[in-house]
Amino acid sequence: MAESWTVRALLTWARDWLANKGVESPRLDAELLLAHALSCSRTKLYVDFDKPLSTAELARVKPLLKRRGQREPVAYILGVREFYGRPFRVRPGVFIPRPETELLVQLAVEAVRPESRVLDLCAGSGAVGVTIAAELPEARVDLVETSPEAAATARENAEALAPGRVRVFAGDLFAALPEQVRYEAVVANPPYVPEKDRARLAPEIVAHEPHQALFAEEGGLAVIRRIVAGAGDWLVPGGFLGVEIDPSLVPQVRDLCARAGFTNVRIVKDLAGLDRHVVGTLS
Ligand SMILES: C[S@@+](CC[C@H](N)C(=O)[O-])C[C@H]1O[C@@H](n2cnc3c(N)ncnc32)[C@H](O)[C@@H]1O
């Protein structure tokens, strides 16, 4: 990398270099990383397009580009990912929230009363449960997460985005809950990728995100099965269950829901047209 490059020259160089490394959106990523290194907006980069970068500025952006060249996700490098219009802190070891999961939040928010108690299992950064708490300012939300790094990150996000209304419990699904209560909604985006799909995942995912957030045994069904089977003991009658799933699991998940006493079971497609969420009410 030349020492006296302008913003324009650096972005062009970084775009080509990242593209060569197989990065899918090299120009956008180069802009995000340079803006982060310069503590400015992407728009400001264009205002300063022909400004030469100082040695210190180049020294700040170089390691960020190097990390991206190794296919580390942009969200880990920036330490933040936007979800439902809010910034969620993320760090290596913590699953990065995905746009398709925003629909799970929307379905839950539409299904419950504003002052509901809501349980988010498999909380990760807290994206689902914290967003529900932020969208429903009278709701009380409990989060359960098995990974200590993710649980700590969820606590930070809860404090920043819905202070005082979210409790985070570290542990395994319902067993982590300290007292028997009944919730108006149980939501979860659990690990559900079938092991056989591992080879199809991008390096950003398979080499960088925690595998306990991605893969589940029984062809992806193992954690979903325990959530659906257990939810009835924690929901009020008529309570809402919403779970993100792999499209290949639809028949098994429908069957699990019926056997666990759920009615009005629906499969909701994501924006890509894939069967992505199962919702139902406890009879
Ligand atoms: C696909 S990620 C979803 C994270 C977050 N809900 C989101 O949508 O961004 C699944 C999360 O479930 C956690 N997890 C896996 N098995 C679990 C279990 N048995 N009990 C609680 N959490 C679990 C993983 O550590 C991971 O953070």
XYZ file of C-alpha atoms and ligand atoms in Angstrom:
310
model
C 0.000 0.000 0.000
C 1.491 3.377 -1.014
C 2.163 5.823 1.825
C 0.670 8.967 0.267
C -2.596 7.794 -1.169
C -5.797 9.760 -1.251
C -9.125 8.443 0.018
C -10.111 7.750 -3.593
C -6.927 5.822 -4.378
C -7.082 3.819 -1.194
C -10.716 2.821 -1.761
C -9.964 1.706 -5.309
C -6.956 -0.300 -4.189
C -8.791 -1.849 -1.227
C -11.799 -2.759 -3.387
C -9.626 -4.682 -5.835
C -7.583 -6.306 -3.076
C -10.663 -7.452 -1.146
C -12.359 -8.657 -4.352
C -9.287 -10.744 -5.026
C -9.664 -12.323 -1.593
C -13.211 -13.395 -2.506
C -15.061 -10.730 -0.494
C -18.602 -10.328 -1.852
C -19.080 -6.556 -1.384
C -15.512 -5.229 -1.574
C -16.247 -1.559 -2.282
C -18.843 -1.226 0.478
C -16.616 -3.032 2.974
C -13.617 -0.870 2.067
C -15.720 2.243 2.675
C -17.065 0.943 5.997
C -13.592 0.068 7.253
C -11.992 3.320 6.111
C -14.823 5.373 7.626
C -14.356 3.436 10.880
C -10.596 4.022 10.862
C -11.124 7.755 10.253
C -14.068 7.959 12.735
C -16.263 9.556 10.070
C -19.332 8.695 7.997
C -19.172 7.079 4.565
C -20.555 10.321 3.111
C -17.599 12.245 4.559
C -15.249 9.944 2.632
C -16.736 11.344 -0.577
C -16.412 14.920 0.673
C -12.716 14.217 1.337
C -12.274 12.054 -1.760
C -9.034 13.683 -2.919
C -7.586 14.287 0.529
C -4.294 12.474 1.171
C -4.373 10.062 4.098
C -1.825 10.629 6.854
C 0.611 7.916 7.882
C -1.342 7.479 11.117
C -4.629 7.092 9.208
C -3.096 4.510 6.885
C -1.693 2.660 9.882
C -5.193 2.526 11.406
C -6.945 1.202 8.299
C -4.336 -1.381 7.247
C -5.009 -3.946 10.008
C -8.765 -3.614 9.452
C -8.400 -4.373 5.748
C -6.081 -7.257 6.562
C -8.706 -8.781 8.876
C -11.375 -8.412 6.192
C -8.996 -9.967 3.656
C -8.897 -12.993 5.962
C -12.689 -13.081 5.555
C -13.457 -11.913 9.079
C -17.008 -10.461 9.056
C -17.228 -6.648 8.917
C -19.458 -6.709 12.017
C -16.661 -8.207 14.141
C -14.153 -5.655 12.852
C -16.492 -2.723 13.532
C -17.822 -4.313 16.755
C -21.400 -3.485 15.853
C -24.280 -4.699 13.664
C -27.539 -2.894 13.046
C -30.682 -4.894 13.823
C -34.234 -3.501 13.588
C -32.708 -0.023 13.286
C -30.644 -0.273 16.482
C -26.913 -0.819 16.949
C -26.058 -4.159 18.595
C -22.571 -4.756 19.911
C -21.012 -7.961 18.632
C -17.580 -9.478 19.039
C -15.842 -12.686 17.981
C -17.583 -15.570 19.761
C -20.992 -13.912 19.456
C -23.400 -14.710 16.599
C -23.994 -11.749 14.259
C -27.733 -10.915 14.009
C -29.252 -11.485 10.551
C -31.881 -9.411 8.720
C -34.294 -12.376 8.379
C -34.543 -12.569 12.172
C -36.121 -9.090 12.255
C -39.299 -10.789 11.053
C -39.390 -12.935 14.197
C -39.367 -9.750 16.275
C -42.181 -8.267 14.207
C -44.326 -11.407 14.537
C -43.864 -11.462 18.321
C -44.500 -7.733 18.782
C -47.737 -8.022 16.772
C -48.859 -11.092 18.730
C -48.568 -9.938 22.349
C -49.984 -7.260 24.656
C -47.607 -4.321 25.268
C -47.070 -5.217 28.936
C -46.259 -8.878 28.252
C -43.592 -11.081 29.747
C -41.470 -12.497 26.940
C -38.790 -15.209 26.932
C -36.008 -15.239 24.299
C -34.121 -18.524 24.276
C -30.774 -18.748 22.438
C -30.347 -14.995 22.787
C -26.845 -14.441 21.355
C -26.177 -10.675 21.329
C -29.732 -10.189 22.598
C -30.940 -9.006 19.192
C -34.417 -10.579 19.395
C -35.297 -10.152 23.077
C -33.707 -6.732 23.544
C -35.427 -5.432 20.417
C -38.789 -6.706 21.678
C -38.133 -4.907 24.975
C -37.207 -1.735 23.102
C -40.285 -1.954 20.869
C -42.637 -2.665 23.818
C -41.544 -0.286 26.589
C -43.869 -1.901 29.149
C -42.738 -5.469 28.472
C -40.412 -7.478 30.687
C -38.092 -9.783 28.808
C -35.929 -12.702 29.965
C -33.041 -13.921 27.828
C -31.257 -17.284 28.028
C -27.898 -17.904 26.402
C -25.409 -20.712 26.883
C -22.221 -18.912 25.785
C -20.691 -16.679 28.483
C -19.301 -14.223 25.878
C -22.688 -13.917 24.213
C -24.516 -13.575 27.554
C -22.143 -10.749 28.564
C -22.697 -9.036 25.208
C -26.474 -9.419 25.544
C -26.286 -7.735 28.973
C -24.392 -4.782 27.454
C -26.926 -4.452 24.636
C -29.820 -4.703 27.089
C -28.369 -1.973 29.292
C -27.837 0.281 26.268
C -31.155 -0.293 24.504
C -33.765 -1.327 27.114
C -32.249 -0.551 30.516
C -33.781 -2.222 33.548
C -36.318 -4.380 31.680
C -34.248 -7.304 30.471
C -32.778 -10.127 32.564
C -30.073 -12.340 31.040
C -29.551 -15.891 32.322
C -26.544 -17.968 31.299
C -27.311 -21.631 30.751
C -29.229 -24.261 28.826
C -32.708 -23.276 27.577
C -35.504 -23.487 30.229
C -33.174 -25.011 32.851
C -31.405 -21.628 33.143
C -34.537 -19.868 34.398
C -34.464 -19.141 38.144
C -38.194 -19.328 38.853
C -41.304 -20.877 37.339
C -43.221 -18.092 35.599
C -45.587 -18.025 32.643
C -44.743 -15.933 29.594
C -47.056 -14.455 26.951
C -44.452 -15.310 24.323
C -41.483 -17.620 23.880
C -39.255 -16.748 20.934
C -36.027 -18.297 19.719
C -33.539 -18.187 16.904
C -31.709 -21.379 17.864
C -28.836 -23.116 16.087
C -30.512 -25.016 13.226
C -28.052 -25.484 10.361
C -27.794 -29.171 9.451
C -24.219 -30.439 9.730
C -24.386 -31.565 6.072
C -24.679 -27.896 4.982
C -21.364 -26.880 6.583
C -19.444 -26.965 3.273
C -21.969 -24.550 1.706
C -21.361 -21.786 4.254
C -19.142 -18.784 3.420
C -15.758 -18.532 5.190
C -17.095 -15.465 7.051
C -19.564 -17.779 8.791
C -17.879 -21.133 9.146
C -14.381 -19.893 10.012
C -15.416 -17.008 12.286
C -18.828 -17.434 13.913
C -19.293 -19.778 16.892
C -20.315 -23.249 15.759
C -22.601 -23.748 18.752
C -24.644 -20.833 17.350
C -24.921 -22.415 13.913
C -25.117 -26.184 13.905
C -27.503 -28.547 15.639
C -27.602 -32.323 15.670
C -30.484 -34.400 14.257
C -30.142 -32.624 10.902
C -30.591 -29.217 12.584
C -33.591 -30.161 14.727
C -32.029 -30.965 18.118
C -32.408 -27.587 19.878
C -35.707 -26.694 18.150
C -37.152 -30.016 19.337
C -36.345 -29.211 22.988
C -37.712 -25.659 22.694
C -41.030 -26.721 21.170
C -41.432 -29.641 23.584
C -40.676 -27.472 26.647
C -42.440 -24.203 25.778
C -45.895 -25.374 26.910
C -44.748 -25.457 30.556
C -43.677 -21.799 30.373
C -46.457 -20.176 28.337
C -49.843 -18.868 29.442
C -52.814 -20.514 27.658
C -53.030 -18.833 24.251
C -49.363 -17.848 24.537
C -47.289 -17.243 21.403
C -44.413 -19.421 20.232
C -42.132 -18.151 17.436
C -39.032 -20.030 16.316
C -36.669 -19.422 13.409
C -35.983 -22.624 11.461
C -34.160 -24.078 8.502
C -36.577 -24.488 5.556
C -35.740 -28.199 5.346
C -37.239 -28.763 8.807
C -40.817 -27.652 8.093
C -42.531 -31.101 8.217
C -40.790 -32.174 11.436
C -41.389 -28.792 13.105
C -45.097 -28.815 12.222
C -45.359 -32.281 13.732
C -43.493 -31.240 16.902
C -45.785 -28.225 17.342
C -48.940 -30.290 16.949
C -47.712 -32.883 19.450
C -46.757 -30.151 21.954
C -50.310 -28.722 21.921
C -49.850 -25.715 19.633
C -52.637 -24.572 17.306
C -52.834 -21.952 14.532
C -49.398 -23.184 13.474
C -48.087 -21.188 10.518
C -44.865 -21.168 8.582
C -43.768 -17.641 7.660
C -41.473 -16.998 4.712
C -38.524 -14.599 4.839
C -37.843 -11.894 2.227
C -35.987 -14.434 0.105
C -39.184 -16.530 -0.031
C -37.783 -19.288 2.200
C -39.792 -20.961 4.986
C -38.039 -19.287 7.914
C -40.231 -19.036 11.002
C -42.770 -21.227 12.700
C -45.406 -19.543 14.859
C -48.244 -21.003 16.887
C -50.404 -20.491 19.966
C -50.661 -22.762 22.977
C -54.119 -24.272 23.170
C -28.387 -18.584 15.791
S -27.755 -17.840 17.258
C -29.012 -16.611 17.531
C -28.606 -15.464 18.394
C -29.641 -14.326 18.443
N -30.903 -14.789 18.962
C -29.829 -13.725 17.074
O -30.851 -14.008 16.441
O -28.962 -12.962 16.614
C -28.102 -19.102 18.450
C -27.614 -18.808 19.866
O -28.058 -19.868 20.732
C -27.076 -20.178 21.675
N -27.355 -21.545 22.159
C -27.064 -22.716 21.544
N -27.528 -23.753 22.275
C -28.127 -23.213 23.373
C -28.787 -23.775 24.510
N -28.929 -25.098 24.639
N -29.277 -22.937 25.463
C -29.136 -21.586 25.318
N -28.519 -21.000 24.265
C -28.022 -21.797 23.300
C -25.780 -19.995 20.903
O -24.683 -19.797 21.771
C -26.103 -18.754 20.046
O -25.748 -17.573 20.709
